[in-house]
Coordinates of C-alpha atoms and ligand atoms in Angstrom, one line a residue:
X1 CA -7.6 -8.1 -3.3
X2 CA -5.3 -6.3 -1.1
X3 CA -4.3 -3.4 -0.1
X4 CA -0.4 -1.4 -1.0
X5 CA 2.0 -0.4 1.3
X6 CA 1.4 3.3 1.5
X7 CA 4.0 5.1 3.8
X8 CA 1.8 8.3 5.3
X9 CA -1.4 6.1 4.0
X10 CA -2.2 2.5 5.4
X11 CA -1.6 3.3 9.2
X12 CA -3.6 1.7 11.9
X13 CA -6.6 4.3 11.1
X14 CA -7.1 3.9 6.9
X15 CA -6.7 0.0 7.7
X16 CA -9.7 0.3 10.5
X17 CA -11.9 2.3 8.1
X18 CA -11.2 -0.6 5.2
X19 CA -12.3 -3.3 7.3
X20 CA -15.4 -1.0 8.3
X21 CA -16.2 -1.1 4.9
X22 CA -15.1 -4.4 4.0
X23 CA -13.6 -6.6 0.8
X24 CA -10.1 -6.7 1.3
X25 CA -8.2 -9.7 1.5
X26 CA -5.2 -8.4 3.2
X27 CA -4.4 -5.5 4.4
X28 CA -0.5 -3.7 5.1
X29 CA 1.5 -1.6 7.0
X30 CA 3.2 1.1 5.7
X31 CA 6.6 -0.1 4.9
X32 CA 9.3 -0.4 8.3
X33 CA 12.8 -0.5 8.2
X34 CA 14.1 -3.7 9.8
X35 CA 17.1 -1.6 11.1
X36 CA 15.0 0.5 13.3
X37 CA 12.0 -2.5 14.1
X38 CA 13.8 -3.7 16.6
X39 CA 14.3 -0.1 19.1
X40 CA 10.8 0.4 18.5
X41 CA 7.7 -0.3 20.8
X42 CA 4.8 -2.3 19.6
X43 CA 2.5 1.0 20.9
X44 CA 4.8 3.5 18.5
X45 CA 2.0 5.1 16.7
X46 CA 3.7 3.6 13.3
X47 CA 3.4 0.3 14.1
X48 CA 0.1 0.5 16.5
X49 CA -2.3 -1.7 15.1
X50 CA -6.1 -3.2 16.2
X51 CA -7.5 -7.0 16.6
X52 CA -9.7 -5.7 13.5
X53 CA -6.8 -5.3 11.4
X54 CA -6.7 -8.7 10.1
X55 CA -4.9 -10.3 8.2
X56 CA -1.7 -7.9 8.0
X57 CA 1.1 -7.9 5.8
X58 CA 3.9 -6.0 7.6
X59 CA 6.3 -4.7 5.0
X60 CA 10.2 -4.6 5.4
X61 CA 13.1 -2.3 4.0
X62 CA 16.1 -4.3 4.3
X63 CA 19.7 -3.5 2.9
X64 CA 21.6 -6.7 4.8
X65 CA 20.6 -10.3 5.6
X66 CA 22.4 -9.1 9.2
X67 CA 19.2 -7.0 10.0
X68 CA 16.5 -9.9 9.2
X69 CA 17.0 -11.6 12.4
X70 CA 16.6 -9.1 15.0
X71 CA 13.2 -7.6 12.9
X72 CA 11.9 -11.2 12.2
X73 CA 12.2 -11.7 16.0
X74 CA 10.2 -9.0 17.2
X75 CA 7.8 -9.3 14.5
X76 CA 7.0 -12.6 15.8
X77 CA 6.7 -11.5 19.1
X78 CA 3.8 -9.0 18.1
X79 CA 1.8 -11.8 16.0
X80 CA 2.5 -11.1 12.7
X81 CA 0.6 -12.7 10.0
X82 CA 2.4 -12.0 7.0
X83 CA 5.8 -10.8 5.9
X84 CA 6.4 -8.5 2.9
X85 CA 10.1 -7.6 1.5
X86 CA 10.0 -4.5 0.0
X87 CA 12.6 -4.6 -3.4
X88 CA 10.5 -1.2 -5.0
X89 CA 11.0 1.5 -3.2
X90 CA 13.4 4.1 -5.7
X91 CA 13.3 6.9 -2.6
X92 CA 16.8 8.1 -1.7
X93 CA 16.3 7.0 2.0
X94 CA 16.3 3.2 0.0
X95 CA 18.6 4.2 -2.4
X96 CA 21.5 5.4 0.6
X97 CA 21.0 2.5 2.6
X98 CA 21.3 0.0 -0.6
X99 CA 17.5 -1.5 0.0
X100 CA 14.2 -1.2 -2.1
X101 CA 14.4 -1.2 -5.5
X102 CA 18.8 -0.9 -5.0
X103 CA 18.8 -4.2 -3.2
X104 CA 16.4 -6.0 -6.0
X105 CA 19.3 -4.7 -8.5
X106 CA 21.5 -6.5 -6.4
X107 CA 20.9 -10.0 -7.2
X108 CA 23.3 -11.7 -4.8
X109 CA 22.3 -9.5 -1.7
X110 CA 18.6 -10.0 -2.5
X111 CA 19.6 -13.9 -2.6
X112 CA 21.4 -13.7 0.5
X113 CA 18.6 -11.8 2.4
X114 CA 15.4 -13.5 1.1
X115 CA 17.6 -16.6 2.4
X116 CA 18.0 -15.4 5.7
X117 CA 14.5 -14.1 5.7
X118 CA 13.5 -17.6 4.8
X119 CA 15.9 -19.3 7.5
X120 CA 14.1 -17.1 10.1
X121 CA 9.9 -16.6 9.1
X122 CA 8.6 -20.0 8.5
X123 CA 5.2 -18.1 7.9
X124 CA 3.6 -16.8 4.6
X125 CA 6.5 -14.0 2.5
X126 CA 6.0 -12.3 -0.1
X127 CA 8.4 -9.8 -1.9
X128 CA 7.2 -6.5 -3.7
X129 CA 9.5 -5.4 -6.8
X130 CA 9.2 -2.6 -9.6
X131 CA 10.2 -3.5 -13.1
X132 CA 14.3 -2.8 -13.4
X133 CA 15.6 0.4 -14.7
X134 CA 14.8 -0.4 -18.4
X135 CA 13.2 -2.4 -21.1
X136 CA 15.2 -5.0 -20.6
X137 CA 13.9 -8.3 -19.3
X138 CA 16.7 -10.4 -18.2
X139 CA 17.0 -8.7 -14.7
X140 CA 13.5 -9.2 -14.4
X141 CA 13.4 -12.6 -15.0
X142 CA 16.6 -13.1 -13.1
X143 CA 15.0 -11.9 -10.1
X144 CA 11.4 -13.4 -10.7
X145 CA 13.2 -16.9 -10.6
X146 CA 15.8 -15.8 -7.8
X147 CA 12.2 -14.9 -5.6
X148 CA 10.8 -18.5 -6.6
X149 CA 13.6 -20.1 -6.1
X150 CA 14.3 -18.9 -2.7
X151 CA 10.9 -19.8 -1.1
X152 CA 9.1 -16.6 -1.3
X153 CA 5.2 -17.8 -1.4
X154 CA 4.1 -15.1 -4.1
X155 CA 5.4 -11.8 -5.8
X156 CA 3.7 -8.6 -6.1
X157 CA 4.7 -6.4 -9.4
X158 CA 4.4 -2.9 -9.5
X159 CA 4.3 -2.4 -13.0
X160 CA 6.4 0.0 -13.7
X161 CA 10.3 0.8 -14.3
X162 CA 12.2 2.0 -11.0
X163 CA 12.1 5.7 -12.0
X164 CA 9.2 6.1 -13.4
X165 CA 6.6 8.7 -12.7
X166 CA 3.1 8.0 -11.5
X167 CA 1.9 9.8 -14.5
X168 CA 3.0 7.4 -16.6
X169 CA 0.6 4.9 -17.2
X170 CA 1.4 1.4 -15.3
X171 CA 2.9 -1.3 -17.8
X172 CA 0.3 -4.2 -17.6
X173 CA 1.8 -6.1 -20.5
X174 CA 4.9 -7.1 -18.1
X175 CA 2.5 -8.6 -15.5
X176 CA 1.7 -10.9 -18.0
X177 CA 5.1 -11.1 -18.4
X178 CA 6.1 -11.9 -15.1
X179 CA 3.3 -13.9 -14.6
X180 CA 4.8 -16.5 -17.6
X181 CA 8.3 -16.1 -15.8
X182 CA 6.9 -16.9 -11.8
X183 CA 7.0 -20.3 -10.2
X184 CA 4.7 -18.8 -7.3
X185 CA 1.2 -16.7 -7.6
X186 CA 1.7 -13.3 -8.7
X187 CA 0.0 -9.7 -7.4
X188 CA -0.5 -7.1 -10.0
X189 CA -0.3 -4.0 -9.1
X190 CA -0.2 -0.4 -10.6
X191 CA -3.4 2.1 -11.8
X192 CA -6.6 0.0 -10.4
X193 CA -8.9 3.0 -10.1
X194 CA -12.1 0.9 -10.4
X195 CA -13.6 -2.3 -9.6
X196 CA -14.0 -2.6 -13.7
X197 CA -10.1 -2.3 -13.2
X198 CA -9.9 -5.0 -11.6
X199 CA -11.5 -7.4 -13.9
X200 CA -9.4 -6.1 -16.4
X201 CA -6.3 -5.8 -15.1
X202 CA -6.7 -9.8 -14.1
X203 CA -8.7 -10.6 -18.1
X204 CA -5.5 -9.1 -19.4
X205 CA -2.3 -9.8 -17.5
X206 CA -3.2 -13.6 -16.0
X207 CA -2.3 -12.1 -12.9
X208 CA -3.7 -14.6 -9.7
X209 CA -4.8 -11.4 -7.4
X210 CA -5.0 -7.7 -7.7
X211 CA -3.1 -4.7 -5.2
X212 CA -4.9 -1.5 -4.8
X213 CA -2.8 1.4 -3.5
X214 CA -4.1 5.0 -4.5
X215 CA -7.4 4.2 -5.0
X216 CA -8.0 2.9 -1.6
X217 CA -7.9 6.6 -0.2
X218 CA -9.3 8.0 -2.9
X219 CA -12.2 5.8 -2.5
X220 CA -12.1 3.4 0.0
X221 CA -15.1 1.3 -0.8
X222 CA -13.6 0.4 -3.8
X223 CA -12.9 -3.0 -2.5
X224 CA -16.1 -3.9 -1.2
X225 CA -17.4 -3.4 -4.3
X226 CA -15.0 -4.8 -6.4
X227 CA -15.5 -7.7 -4.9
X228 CA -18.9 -8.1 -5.1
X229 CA -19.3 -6.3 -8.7
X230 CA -16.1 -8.9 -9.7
X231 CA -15.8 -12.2 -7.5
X232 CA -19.3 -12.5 -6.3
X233 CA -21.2 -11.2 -9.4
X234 CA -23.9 -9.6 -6.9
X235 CA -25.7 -6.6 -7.0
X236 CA -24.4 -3.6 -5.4
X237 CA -26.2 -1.8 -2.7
X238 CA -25.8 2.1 -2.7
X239 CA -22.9 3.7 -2.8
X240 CA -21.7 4.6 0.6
X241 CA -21.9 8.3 1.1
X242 CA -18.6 10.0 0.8
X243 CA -18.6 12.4 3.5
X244 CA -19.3 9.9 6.0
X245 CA -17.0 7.9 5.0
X246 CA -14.5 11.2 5.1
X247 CA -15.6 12.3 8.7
X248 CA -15.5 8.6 9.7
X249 CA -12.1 8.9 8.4
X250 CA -11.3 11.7 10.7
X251 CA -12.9 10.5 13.8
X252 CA -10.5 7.4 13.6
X253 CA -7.7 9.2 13.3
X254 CA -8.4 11.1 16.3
X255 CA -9.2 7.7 17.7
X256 CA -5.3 6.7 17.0
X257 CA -2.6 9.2 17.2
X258 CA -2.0 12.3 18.7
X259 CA -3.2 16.0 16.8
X260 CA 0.0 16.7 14.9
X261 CA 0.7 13.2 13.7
X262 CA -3.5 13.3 13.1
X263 CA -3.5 16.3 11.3
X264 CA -0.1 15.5 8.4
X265 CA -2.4 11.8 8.0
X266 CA -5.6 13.7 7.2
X267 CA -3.5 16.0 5.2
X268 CA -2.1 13.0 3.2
X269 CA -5.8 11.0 3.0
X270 CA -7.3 14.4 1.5
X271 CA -4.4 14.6 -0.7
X272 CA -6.7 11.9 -2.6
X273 CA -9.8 11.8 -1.4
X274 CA -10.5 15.7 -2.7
X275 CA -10.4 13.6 -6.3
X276 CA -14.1 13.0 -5.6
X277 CA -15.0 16.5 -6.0
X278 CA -15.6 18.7 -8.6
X279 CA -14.3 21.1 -6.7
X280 CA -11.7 19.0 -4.7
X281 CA -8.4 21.5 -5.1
X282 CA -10.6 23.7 -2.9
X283 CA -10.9 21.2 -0.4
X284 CA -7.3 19.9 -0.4
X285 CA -6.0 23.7 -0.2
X286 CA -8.0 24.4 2.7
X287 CA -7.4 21.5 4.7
X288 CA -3.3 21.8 3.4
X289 CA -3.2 24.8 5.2
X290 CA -5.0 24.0 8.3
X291 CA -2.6 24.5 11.5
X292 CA -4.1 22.4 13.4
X293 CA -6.5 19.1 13.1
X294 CA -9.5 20.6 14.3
X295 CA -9.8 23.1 12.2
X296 CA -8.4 20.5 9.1
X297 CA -11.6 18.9 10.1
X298 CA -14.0 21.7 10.5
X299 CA -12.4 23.0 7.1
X300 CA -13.6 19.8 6.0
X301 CA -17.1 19.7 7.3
X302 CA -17.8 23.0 5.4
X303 CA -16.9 22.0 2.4
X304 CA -18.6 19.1 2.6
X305 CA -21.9 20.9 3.7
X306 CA -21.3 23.0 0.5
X307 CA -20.4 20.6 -2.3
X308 CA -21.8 17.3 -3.2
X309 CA -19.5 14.6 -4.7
X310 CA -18.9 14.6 -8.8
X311 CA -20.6 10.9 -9.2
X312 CA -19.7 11.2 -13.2
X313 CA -15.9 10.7 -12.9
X314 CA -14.6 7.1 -12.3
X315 CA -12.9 8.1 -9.4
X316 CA -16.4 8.4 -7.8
X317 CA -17.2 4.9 -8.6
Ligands
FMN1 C1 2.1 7.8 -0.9 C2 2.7 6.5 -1.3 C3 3.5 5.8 -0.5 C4 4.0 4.5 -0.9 N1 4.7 3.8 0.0 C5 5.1 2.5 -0.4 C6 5.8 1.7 0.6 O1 6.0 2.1 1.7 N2 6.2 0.4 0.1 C7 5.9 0.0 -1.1 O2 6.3 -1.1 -1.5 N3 5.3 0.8 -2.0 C8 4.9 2.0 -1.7 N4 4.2 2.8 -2.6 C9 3.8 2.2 -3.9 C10 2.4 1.5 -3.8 O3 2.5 0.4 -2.9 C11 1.9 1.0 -5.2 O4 2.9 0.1 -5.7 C12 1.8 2.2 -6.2 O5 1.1 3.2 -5.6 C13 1.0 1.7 -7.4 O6 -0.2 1.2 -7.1 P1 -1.6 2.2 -7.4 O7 -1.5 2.6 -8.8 O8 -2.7 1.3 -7.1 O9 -1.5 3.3 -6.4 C14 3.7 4.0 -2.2 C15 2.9 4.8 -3.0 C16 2.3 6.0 -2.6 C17 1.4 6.8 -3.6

């Protein structure tokens, strides 16, 4: 299993508290622009990263093979493991620099850069797409093949279109799809809540491995016990108990970057964790309006102290 490219999300600090609890089979950055890597320090609190952290798949927004070399060198240079192009994104930061999900509707540039990225990175690439902007499969395909053919080692679908909403559900039936067009293993990706989810979403879709993005804040030991519960077939200890894993949360981040940068990641985290909780939009107010982390944490404690998790809802696991 591995874990999404979250930007806000899978920092140094939500990676450190993975590994803690353990199952993933690769963990990511959140995604970097290869335009900036390359002015940046290895220490920049976006990039800063721990021996535990391991294996990492550091995730690129490119618009122009021009800017693969430059990244590709420094990335290198600090050890990476993996590389990940990023050919999803539908944010208008990716859509006025022509990358993400633009650059995948641009067959030719995506040719050209996975070509250079290829020329550059003999190690393990992978590229990360949404479906294109309709029903239509040919562009799909087109790029499916394009990814194969220019030596990318596996592709990660996000299953859905490139505008669509998170509340729609994720389109599984074109991971099967895709999966039938791919030369290389394919990642499905899109609305695993569950380890049950995860059985499924492989039954169904043929898919070879499974990407967990949400769901990893929302509940962190998800993979852990996904993979016993699916790969191992064991039986599962007790569930971990959320409010340690929430405070252990907090204690890393404090452990990694500086109070204002601490306090908008804990903001983000809860965003999702809160789900646990009958109760949670109390939770996720409170610590939305904390001014600073301390008291976003000691916000925190109280609720905790206050409200026990909602166990029935899937989200609890
Ligand atoms: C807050 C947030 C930030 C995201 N940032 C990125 C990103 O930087 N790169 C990327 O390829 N996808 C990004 N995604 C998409 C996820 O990687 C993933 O494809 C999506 O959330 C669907 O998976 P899920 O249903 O398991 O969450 C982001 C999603 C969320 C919710």
């Amino acid at each position: 299993m591995l874990l999404a490219p979250m930007a806000g999300l899978t920092h140094t600090a939500l990676r450190r508290l993975l590994t803690e609890l353990g199952g993933v089979g690769l963990l990511s950055t959140e995604m970097l622009s290869a335009r900036a890597l390359p002015h940046e320090r290895p220490d920049h609190p976006f990039l800063a990263r721990t021996p535990s952290e391991s294996p990492l798949s550091w995730q690129l927004l490119v618009a122009r093979p021009e800017e693969v070399g430059p990244a590709v060198e420094v990335l290198d240079r600090w050890g990476t493991e993996v590389l990940d192009l990023n050919l999803g994104c539908p944010a208008p930061q990716a859509r006025r620099r022509g990358g993400g999900a633009f650059l995948a509707a641009d067959l030719p540039r995506t040719r050209a850069v996975v070509r250079e990225i290829r020329r550059r990175w003999a190690g393990p690439l992978s590229a990360k797409f949404r479906l294109g902007p309709g029903p239509d499969e040919a562009p799909v395909q087109d790029l499916v093949r394009l990814l194969g053919d220019e030596g990318a080692d596996w592709i990660t679908v996000h299953a859905r279109f490139r505008g669509e909403p998170y509340g729609r559900p994720a389109r599984w039936d074109w991971i099967a799809r895709v999966k039938v067009w791919a030369s290389v293993p394919v990642v499905g990706n899109g609305d695993v809540a569950s380890p049950e989810d995860v059985g499924r979403m492989m039954a169904q879709t043929g898919c070879d491995a499974v990407m967990i993005g949400r769901a990893a804040a929302r509940t962190p030991w998800i993979f852990r016990r996904a993979a016993v519960q699916v790969f191992h077939r064991g039986s599962l200890g007790p569930n971990p108990d959320p409010a340690r894993v929430y405070l252990r949360y907090a204690e890393l981040l404090a452990e990694s970057f500086d109070e204002r940068r601490a306090l908008g990641r804990f903001k983000e985290f809860t965003h999702h964790f809160a789900e646990n909780y009958a109760f949670g939009h109390l939770l996720a107010s409170s610590v939305q309006a904390s001014s600073c982390f301390e008291q976003a944490v000691a916000r925190a404690r109280r609720f905790l102290e206050e409200n026990g998790p909602q166990c029935s809802t899937p989200a609890c696991l």
